[in-house]
PDB file of C-alpha atoms and ligand atoms in Angstrom:
ATOM      1  CA  MET A   1     -92.678 -40.158 -16.273  1.00 40.00           C
ATOM      2  CA  GLY A   2     -92.222 -42.668 -14.217  1.00 41.00           C
ATOM      3  CA  ALA A   3     -94.538 -43.874 -11.184  1.00 39.00           C
ATOM      4  CA  ALA A   4     -92.113 -41.736  -8.774  1.00 40.00           C
ATOM      5  CA  SER A   5     -92.912 -38.309 -10.677  1.00 42.00           C
ATOM      6  CA  CYS A   6     -96.756 -38.833  -9.212  1.00 45.00           C
ATOM      7  CA  PHE A   7     -95.580 -37.555  -5.745  1.00 45.00           C
ATOM      8  CA  TYR A   8     -94.188 -34.344  -7.349  1.00 49.00           C
ATOM      9  CA  VAL A   9     -96.309 -31.134  -7.959  1.00 55.00           C
ATOM     10  CA  MET A  10     -96.743 -30.993 -11.853  1.00 81.00           C
ATOM     11  CA  THR A  11     -95.770 -27.972 -13.511  1.00 88.00           C
ATOM     12  CA  THR A  12     -98.260 -26.657 -16.082  1.00 92.00           C
ATOM     13  CA  PRO A  13     -97.785 -24.680 -19.032  1.00 94.00           C
ATOM     14  CA  ALA A  14     -99.985 -21.737 -17.330  1.00 93.00           C
ATOM     15  CA  GLU A  15     -97.255 -21.677 -14.457  1.00 95.00           C
ATOM     16  CA  LEU A  16     -94.574 -22.006 -17.083  1.00 96.00           C
ATOM     17  CA  TYR A  17     -96.360 -19.022 -19.293  1.00 96.00           C
ATOM     18  CA  ALA A  18     -96.607 -16.651 -15.700  1.00 97.00           C
ATOM     19  CA  LEU A  19     -92.724 -17.521 -15.094  1.00 98.00           C
ATOM     20  CA  GLN A  20     -91.899 -16.494 -18.838  1.00 98.00           C
ATOM     21  CA  GLU A  21     -93.866 -13.514 -17.964  1.00 98.00           C
ATOM     22  CA  VAL A  22     -91.721 -12.461 -15.328  1.00 98.00           C
ATOM     23  CA  ASP A  23     -88.838 -13.716 -16.799  1.00 98.00           C
ATOM     24  CA  LEU A  24     -89.396 -11.255 -20.209  1.00 98.00           C
ATOM     25  CA  ALA A  25     -90.374  -8.278 -17.901  1.00 98.00           C
ATOM     26  CA  LEU A  26     -87.113  -8.939 -16.066  1.00 98.00           C
ATOM     27  CA  ASP A  27     -85.252  -9.183 -19.693  1.00 97.00           C
ATOM     28  CA  ARG A  28     -86.482  -5.816 -20.507  1.00 97.00           C
ATOM     29  CA  ALA A  29     -85.804  -4.465 -17.017  1.00 98.00           C
ATOM     30  CA  MET A  30     -81.999  -5.721 -17.273  1.00 97.00           C
ATOM     31  CA  ALA A  31     -81.378  -4.462 -20.675  1.00 97.00           C
ATOM     32  CA  ARG A  32     -82.501  -1.111 -19.864  1.00 97.00           C
ATOM     33  CA  LEU A  33     -80.393  -1.172 -16.874  1.00 97.00           C
ATOM     34  CA  VAL A  34     -77.483  -2.044 -18.948  1.00 97.00           C
ATOM     35  CA  GLU A  35     -78.327   1.041 -21.168  1.00 96.00           C
ATOM     36  CA  ILE A  36     -78.723   3.218 -18.521  1.00 96.00           C
ATOM     37  CA  GLU A  37     -75.513   2.077 -16.846  1.00 95.00           C
ATOM     38  CA  THR A  38     -73.817   2.594 -20.355  1.00 92.00           C
ATOM     39  CA  ALA A  39     -75.493   6.379 -20.624  1.00 92.00           C
ATOM     40  CA  LEU A  40     -74.393   7.589 -17.298  1.00 93.00           C
ATOM     41  CA  GLY A  41     -70.992   9.016 -16.672  1.00 91.00           C
ATOM     42  CA  GLU A  42     -69.535  11.953 -19.318  1.00 90.00           C
ATOM     43  CA  SER A  43     -70.979  11.865 -23.076  1.00 90.00           C
ATOM     44  CA  GLU A  44     -68.376  12.245 -25.772  1.00 92.00           C
ATOM     45  CA  GLU A  45     -69.968  15.813 -26.481  1.00 93.00           C
ATOM     46  CA  LEU A  46     -69.234  17.122 -22.806  1.00 95.00           C
ATOM     47  CA  VAL A  47     -65.779  15.880 -22.972  1.00 95.00           C
ATOM     48  CA  GLU A  48     -65.435  17.604 -26.478  1.00 96.00           C
ATOM     49  CA  GLY A  49     -66.852  20.596 -25.254  1.00 96.00           C
ATOM     50  CA  ARG A  50     -64.677  20.730 -22.242  1.00 96.00           C
ATOM     51  CA  GLN A  51     -61.658  20.022 -24.149  1.00 97.00           C
ATOM     52  CA  GLY A  52     -62.322  22.929 -26.984  1.00 96.00           C
ATOM     53  CA  ALA A  53     -63.124  25.298 -24.319  1.00 97.00           C
ATOM     54  CA  GLU A  54     -59.632  24.015 -22.247  1.00 97.00           C
ATOM     55  CA  GLU A  55     -57.668  24.466 -25.998  1.00 97.00           C
ATOM     56  CA  ARG A  56     -58.949  28.061 -25.918  1.00 98.00           C
ATOM     57  CA  ARG A  57     -58.448  29.290 -22.344  1.00 98.00           C
ATOM     58  CA  GLY A  58     -55.003  28.235 -22.917  1.00 98.00           C
ATOM     59  CA  ARG A  59     -54.655  29.967 -26.387  1.00 98.00           C
ATOM     60  CA  VAL A  60     -56.306  33.311 -24.778  1.00 98.00           C
ATOM     61  CA  ALA A  61     -53.812  32.786 -21.689  1.00 98.00           C
ATOM     62  CA  GLU A  62     -50.707  32.699 -24.220  1.00 98.00           C
ATOM     63  CA  LEU A  63     -51.888  35.687 -25.709  1.00 98.00           C
ATOM     64  CA  ARG A  64     -52.029  37.513 -22.639  1.00 98.00           C
ATOM     65  CA  SER A  65     -48.561  36.594 -21.558  1.00 98.00           C
ATOM     66  CA  GLN A  66     -47.214  37.385 -25.132  1.00 98.00           C
ATOM     67  CA  GLN A  67     -49.014  40.893 -24.634  1.00 98.00           C
ATOM     68  CA  THR A  68     -47.417  41.368 -21.391  1.00 98.00           C
ATOM     69  CA  GLU A  69     -44.169  40.894 -22.859  1.00 98.00           C
ATOM     70  CA  ARG A  70     -44.484  42.943 -26.230  1.00 98.00           C
ATOM     71  CA  GLU A  71     -45.783  46.099 -23.708  1.00 98.00           C
ATOM     72  CA  TRP A  72     -42.536  45.455 -21.652  1.00 98.00           C
ATOM     73  CA  ALA A  73     -40.776  45.634 -24.988  1.00 97.00           C
ATOM     74  CA  VAL A  74     -42.646  49.059 -26.544  1.00 98.00           C
ATOM     75  CA  ASP A  75     -41.974  50.241 -22.767  1.00 98.00           C
ATOM     76  CA  GLU A  76     -38.009  49.526 -22.782  1.00 97.00           C
ATOM     77  CA  ALA A  77     -37.754  51.060 -26.564  1.00 97.00           C
ATOM     78  CA  ARG A  78     -40.205  54.306 -25.711  1.00 97.00           C
ATOM     79  CA  ALA A  79     -37.573  54.915 -22.452  1.00 98.00           C
ATOM     80  CA  LYS A  80     -34.478  54.476 -24.239  1.00 97.00           C
ATOM     81  CA  ALA A  81     -35.966  56.946 -26.793  1.00 97.00           C
ATOM     82  CA  SER A  82     -36.824  59.202 -24.683  1.00 97.00           C
ATOM     83  CA  VAL A  83     -33.466  59.247 -22.853  1.00 96.00           C
ATOM     84  CA  VAL A  84     -32.113  59.844 -25.973  1.00 96.00           C
ATOM     85  CA  GLU A  85     -34.282  62.636 -26.746  1.00 95.00           C
ATOM     86  CA  LYS A  86     -34.003  64.458 -23.397  1.00 95.00           C
ATOM     87  CA  LYS A  87     -29.889  64.264 -24.088  1.00 93.00           C
ATOM     88  CA  LEU A  88     -30.425  65.745 -27.853  1.00 93.00           C
ATOM     89  CA  TYR A  89     -32.767  68.554 -26.941  1.00 92.00           C
ATOM     90  CA  GLY A  90     -31.799  69.011 -23.162  1.00 90.00           C
ATOM     91  CA  GLY A  91     -28.751  71.502 -24.329  1.00 88.00           C
ATOM     92  CA  SER A  92     -25.755  69.891 -22.655  1.00 90.00           C
ATOM     93  CA  VAL A  93     -24.802  68.438 -26.179  1.00 87.00           C
ATOM     94  CA  ARG A  94     -23.156  71.196 -28.405  1.00 89.00           C
ATOM     95  CA  ASN A  95     -20.874  69.050 -30.459  1.00 93.00           C
ATOM     96  CA  PRO A  96     -22.724  69.034 -34.260  1.00 93.00           C
ATOM     97  CA  LYS A  97     -21.240  64.849 -34.444  1.00 95.00           C
ATOM     98  CA  GLU A  98     -21.944  64.391 -31.324  1.00 93.00           C
ATOM     99  CA  LEU A  99     -25.904  65.610 -32.378  1.00 94.00           C
ATOM    100  CA  GLU A 100     -26.002  64.361 -35.808  1.00 95.00           C
ATOM    101  CA  ASP A 101     -25.220  60.282 -33.928  1.00 96.00           C
ATOM    102  CA  LEU A 102     -27.896  61.262 -31.019  1.00 95.00           C
ATOM    103  CA  GLN A 103     -30.254  62.102 -34.110  1.00 96.00           C
ATOM    104  CA  ALA A 104     -29.461  59.022 -35.789  1.00 97.00           C
ATOM    105  CA  ASP A 105     -30.195  56.828 -32.572  1.00 96.00           C
ATOM    106  CA  LEU A 106     -33.344  58.507 -31.826  1.00 96.00           C
ATOM    107  CA  ALA A 107     -34.722  58.033 -35.371  1.00 97.00           C
ATOM    108  CA  SER A 108     -33.439  54.310 -35.255  1.00 97.00           C
ATOM    109  CA  LEU A 109     -35.193  53.997 -31.515  1.00 97.00           C
ATOM    110  CA  GLN A 110     -38.261  55.473 -32.697  1.00 97.00           C
ATOM    111  CA  GLY A 111     -38.182  53.177 -35.308  1.00 97.00           C
ATOM    112  CA  GLN A 112     -37.976  50.048 -32.555  1.00 97.00           C
ATOM    113  CA  VAL A 113     -41.053  51.625 -30.758  1.00 98.00           C
ATOM    114  CA  ARG A 114     -43.141  51.910 -34.178  1.00 98.00           C
ATOM    115  CA  ARG A 115     -42.193  48.210 -34.911  1.00 98.00           C
ATOM    116  CA  ARG A 116     -42.982  46.984 -31.378  1.00 98.00           C
ATOM    117  CA  GLU A 117     -46.015  49.027 -30.810  1.00 98.00           C
ATOM    118  CA  ASP A 118     -47.116  47.078 -34.394  1.00 98.00           C
ATOM    119  CA  ALA A 119     -45.976  43.691 -32.790  1.00 98.00           C
ATOM    120  CA  LEU A 120     -48.272  44.628 -29.647  1.00 98.00           C
ATOM    121  CA  LEU A 121     -51.281  45.575 -31.484  1.00 98.00           C
ATOM    122  CA  ALA A 122     -51.162  42.543 -34.101  1.00 98.00           C
ATOM    123  CA  VAL A 123     -51.211  40.345 -30.445  1.00 98.00           C
ATOM    124  CA  LEU A 124     -54.155  42.438 -29.257  1.00 98.00           C
ATOM    125  CA  VAL A 125     -55.976  42.156 -32.734  1.00 98.00           C
ATOM    126  CA  GLU A 126     -55.507  38.360 -32.391  1.00 98.00           C
ATOM    127  CA  LEU A 127     -56.148  38.391 -28.430  1.00 98.00           C
ATOM    128  CA  GLU A 128     -59.441  39.712 -28.790  1.00 98.00           C
ATOM    129  CA  ASP A 129     -60.643  37.390 -31.539  1.00 98.00           C
ATOM    130  CA  ALA A 130     -59.225  34.193 -29.208  1.00 98.00           C
ATOM    131  CA  GLU A 131     -61.193  35.904 -26.587  1.00 98.00           C
ATOM    132  CA  THR A 132     -64.553  36.025 -28.865  1.00 98.00           C
ATOM    133  CA  GLU A 133     -63.820  32.306 -29.710  1.00 97.00           C
ATOM    134  CA  LEU A 134     -63.670  31.401 -25.997  1.00 98.00           C
ATOM    135  CA  ARG A 135     -66.589  33.320 -24.667  1.00 98.00           C
ATOM    136  CA  SER A 136     -69.031  30.966 -27.394  1.00 97.00           C
ATOM    137  CA  ALA A 137     -66.996  28.002 -26.550  1.00 97.00           C
ATOM    138  CA  GLU A 138     -68.027  28.452 -22.716  1.00 97.00           C
ATOM    139  CA  ALA A 139     -71.731  29.437 -23.951  1.00 97.00           C
ATOM    140  CA  ALA A 140     -71.868  25.753 -25.793  1.00 96.00           C
ATOM    141  CA  LEU A 141     -70.171  23.933 -23.088  1.00 97.00           C
ATOM    142  CA  SER A 142     -72.664  25.320 -20.745  1.00 97.00           C
ATOM    143  CA  GLU A 143     -75.528  24.307 -22.624  1.00 96.00           C
ATOM    144  CA  VAL A 144     -74.228  20.960 -23.352  1.00 96.00           C
ATOM    145  CA  GLU A 145     -73.508  20.579 -19.390  1.00 96.00           C
ATOM    146  CA  ALA A 146     -77.155  21.942 -18.577  1.00 96.00           C
ATOM    147  CA  ARG A 147     -78.632  19.227 -20.988  1.00 95.00           C
ATOM    148  CA  TRP A 148     -76.127  16.407 -19.627  1.00 95.00           C
ATOM    149  CA  GLN A 149     -77.132  17.361 -15.879  1.00 95.00           C
ATOM    150  CA  ALA A 150     -80.808  16.956 -17.203  1.00 96.00           C
ATOM    151  CA  GLY A 151     -80.100  13.602 -18.950  1.00 95.00           C
ATOM    152  CA  GLN A 152     -78.123  12.390 -15.999  1.00 96.00           C
ATOM    153  CA  GLU A 153     -80.679  13.203 -13.281  1.00 96.00           C
ATOM    154  CA  ARG A 154     -83.445  11.332 -15.358  1.00 96.00           C
ATOM    155  CA  LEU A 155     -81.255   8.641 -16.208  1.00 97.00           C
ATOM    156  CA  ARG A 156     -80.594   8.265 -12.224  1.00 97.00           C
ATOM    157  CA  GLN A 157     -84.536   8.200 -11.641  1.00 97.00           C
ATOM    158  CA  GLU A 158     -85.075   5.756 -13.942  1.00 97.00           C
ATOM    159  CA  LYS A 159     -82.239   3.711 -12.182  1.00 97.00           C
ATOM    160  CA  GLY A 160     -83.694   3.980  -8.714  1.00 97.00           C
ATOM    161  CA  GLN A 161     -87.047   2.839 -10.082  1.00 97.00           C
ATOM    162  CA  LEU A 162     -85.695  -0.030 -12.444  1.00 97.00           C
ATOM    163  CA  GLU A 163     -83.931  -1.329  -9.509  1.00 97.00           C
ATOM    164  CA  PRO A 164     -86.445  -2.144  -6.985  1.00 98.00           C
ATOM    165  CA  GLU A 165     -88.393  -3.577 -10.116  1.00 98.00           C
ATOM    166  CA  ILE A 166     -86.106  -5.907 -10.851  1.00 98.00           C
ATOM    167  CA  ALA A 167     -85.549  -7.192  -7.064  1.00 98.00           C
ATOM    168  CA  ARG A 168     -89.313  -7.633  -7.105  1.00 98.00           C
ATOM    169  CA  LEU A 169     -89.221  -9.503  -9.905  1.00 98.00           C
ATOM    170  CA  GLN A 170     -86.437 -11.804  -9.035  1.00 98.00           C
ATOM    171  CA  GLU A 171     -88.309 -12.530  -5.496  1.00 98.00           C
ATOM    172  CA  LYS A 172     -91.373 -13.084  -7.867  1.00 98.00           C
ATOM    173  CA  ARG A 173     -89.878 -15.762 -10.139  1.00 98.00           C
ATOM    174  CA  ALA A 174     -87.675 -17.407  -7.015  1.00 97.00           C
ATOM    175  CA  ARG A 175     -91.443 -17.794  -5.694  1.00 97.00           C
ATOM    176  CA  GLN A 176     -93.059 -19.272  -8.909  1.00 96.00           C
ATOM    177  CA  THR A 177     -89.759 -21.629  -9.687  1.00 96.00           C
ATOM    178  CA  GLN A 178     -90.017 -23.049  -5.871  1.00 93.00           C
ATOM    179  CA  GLU A 179     -92.025 -25.739  -6.520  1.00 88.00           C
ATOM    180  CA  MET A 180     -91.096 -26.342 -10.469  1.00 92.00           C
ATOM    181  CA  ASP A 181     -90.042 -29.329 -11.940  1.00 90.00           C
ATOM    182  CA  GLN A 182     -86.058 -29.171 -12.158  1.00 92.00           C
ATOM    183  CA  ALA A 183     -85.900 -31.385 -15.669  1.00 93.00           C
ATOM    184  CA  VAL A 184     -89.154 -29.202 -16.846  1.00 94.00           C
ATOM    185  CA  LEU A 185     -87.426 -25.608 -15.639  1.00 96.00           C
ATOM    186  CA  GLY A 186     -84.479 -27.102 -17.959  1.00 96.00           C
ATOM    187  CA  LEU A 187     -86.390 -27.746 -20.795  1.00 96.00           C
ATOM    188  CA  TYR A 188     -87.698 -24.289 -20.462  1.00 97.00           C
ATOM    189  CA  ARG A 189     -84.661 -22.542 -20.279  1.00 97.00           C
ATOM    190  CA  VAL A 190     -82.895 -24.150 -22.854  1.00 97.00           C
ATOM    191  CA  LEU A 191     -86.053 -23.420 -24.916  1.00 97.00           C
ATOM    192  CA  ARG A 192     -85.922 -19.569 -24.116  1.00 97.00           C
ATOM    193  CA  GLU A 193     -82.340 -19.373 -25.298  1.00 97.00           C
ATOM    194  CA  ARG A 194     -83.644 -20.794 -28.783  1.00 96.00           C
ATOM    195  CA  ARG A 195     -86.585 -19.247 -29.037  1.00 96.00           C
ATOM    196  CA  ASP A 196     -85.694 -15.408 -28.153  1.00 94.00           C
ATOM    197  CA  GLY A 197     -87.170 -15.857 -24.779  1.00 96.00           C
ATOM    198  CA  GLN A 198     -90.476 -17.154 -25.502  1.00 97.00           C
ATOM    199  CA  ALA A 199     -90.261 -21.145 -24.549  1.00 98.00           C
ATOM    200  CA  VAL A 200     -94.197 -21.139 -23.964  1.00 97.00           C
ATOM    201  CA  ALA A 201     -96.435 -20.254 -26.531  1.00 97.00           C
ATOM    202  CA  ARG A 202    -100.452 -19.760 -26.501  1.00 96.00           C
ATOM    203  CA  VAL A 203    -102.739 -22.170 -28.664  1.00 96.00           C
ATOM    204  CA  GLU A 204    -105.265 -20.070 -30.774  1.00 95.00           C
ATOM    205  CA  ARG A 205    -107.453 -21.348 -33.257  1.00 95.00           C
ATOM    206  CA  GLY A 206    -105.715 -24.295 -33.431  1.00 95.00           C
ATOM    207  CA  MET A 207    -102.284 -22.318 -34.316  1.00 97.00           C
ATOM    208  CA  CYS A 208     -99.266 -22.158 -32.207  1.00 97.00           C
ATOM    209  CA  GLN A 209     -98.909 -18.553 -31.487  1.00 97.00           C
ATOM    210  CA  GLY A 210     -95.048 -18.551 -31.634  1.00 96.00           C
ATOM    211  CA  CYS A 211     -94.504 -20.176 -35.262  1.00 96.00           C
ATOM    212  CA  ARG A 212     -98.351 -19.670 -36.395  1.00 96.00           C
ATOM    213  CA  ILE A 213     -98.224 -23.374 -37.569  1.00 96.00           C
ATOM    214  CA  THR A 214    -101.422 -24.823 -37.626  1.00 97.00           C
ATOM    215  CA  LEU A 215    -101.246 -28.205 -35.022  1.00 96.00           C
ATOM    216  CA  PRO A 216    -102.274 -31.649 -35.861  1.00 96.00           C
ATOM    217  CA  MET A 217    -105.692 -32.730 -34.159  1.00 95.00           C
ATOM    218  CA  SER A 218    -103.727 -34.943 -32.197  1.00 94.00           C
ATOM    219  CA  LEU A 219    -100.870 -32.824 -30.834  1.00 94.00           C
ATOM    220  CA  LEU A 220    -104.627 -30.198 -29.499  1.00 94.00           C
ATOM    221  CA  GLN A 221    -105.999 -33.298 -27.938  1.00 93.00           C
ATOM    222  CA  LYS A 222    -102.880 -34.002 -26.210  1.00 91.00           C
ATOM    223  CA  ALA A 223    -102.300 -30.034 -24.723  1.00 91.00           C
ATOM    224  CA  ARG A 224    -106.065 -29.983 -23.781  1.00 90.00           C
ATOM    225  CA  SER A 225    -105.986 -33.005 -21.564  1.00 87.00           C
ATOM    226  CA  GLY A 226    -103.270 -31.135 -19.219  1.00 77.00           C
ATOM    227  CA  VAL A 227    -101.362 -34.645 -18.769  1.00 80.00           C
ATOM    228  CA  GLY A 228     -97.731 -33.335 -19.106  1.00 85.00           C
ATOM    229  CA  LEU A 229     -96.311 -30.756 -21.664  1.00 92.00           C
ATOM    230  CA  THR A 230     -96.594 -30.380 -25.194  1.00 95.00           C
ATOM    231  CA  GLN A 231     -94.484 -29.070 -27.342  1.00 96.00           C
ATOM    232  CA  CYS A 232     -95.132 -27.534 -30.979  1.00 97.00           C
ATOM    233  CA  VAL A 233     -93.961 -29.831 -33.742  1.00 95.00           C
ATOM    234  CA  SER A 234     -92.538 -26.851 -35.516  1.00 96.00           C
ATOM    235  CA  CYS A 235     -91.034 -24.795 -33.015  1.00 97.00           C
ATOM    236  CA  GLU A 236     -90.797 -26.876 -30.357  1.00 97.00           C
ATOM    237  CA  ARG A 237     -92.288 -24.475 -27.895  1.00 97.00           C
ATOM    238  CA  ILE A 238     -94.195 -25.667 -24.723  1.00 97.00           C
ATOM    239  CA  LEU A 239     -97.878 -25.057 -25.839  1.00 96.00           C
ATOM    240  CA  LEU A 240    -100.709 -23.534 -23.513  1.00 96.00           C
ATOM    241  CA  VAL A 241    -104.532 -24.285 -24.332  1.00 93.00           C
ATOM    242  CA  SER A 242    -106.368 -21.555 -22.845  1.00 81.00           C
TER     243      SER A 242
HETATM  244 ZN1  LIG B   1     -94.647 -23.367 -32.868  1.00 94.80          ZN
END
């Protein structure tokens, strides 16, 4: 450093280490916030549950309309048979040929009534199954919804605590960096990018705690002197001797 540097307040490894602690806390808080934001909103399970219940509701509605149609068809056939029956047994028709024709008509209409009743019964059986499926799909869905709601509430609460915490850390960081040397901050940023967020490493028992290498004595002495910044010969982290 040149003579001009003497007018600046020196940035010490301890100050950088304190900054790093704030930055690591910020990294964790921001990562968690991203996780929360991703998890907020409808889950796949919920969307699928709703789709499943909706499909079953549609099936039940379709079968109910089939039921109505088939009931009408049965009523229609019964009414026709009843008209022929009345004619046949009403006593107004005496001609044997005509009576024989009416008998045949009645038999054919009664056959139609039976076939239509069978068709109606088949729909009723299907409808019962579909309604059972719908009820269990709806029960499963309300469980999923309750679980999802509770989860969302927890996430919203956590987010509500996290956001002011992030703001607090950012303010603290701004205060910490206010007086810091820009070149030192630049080095710190580069090292943090390269070293998984850890630009500053403590030295314990002559070892860099960033990469566990035993540091040369000359480097240790320089680090202990507190003059300028000393970097690890192996991982390049800024060394902090406590
Ligand atoms: Zn190291």
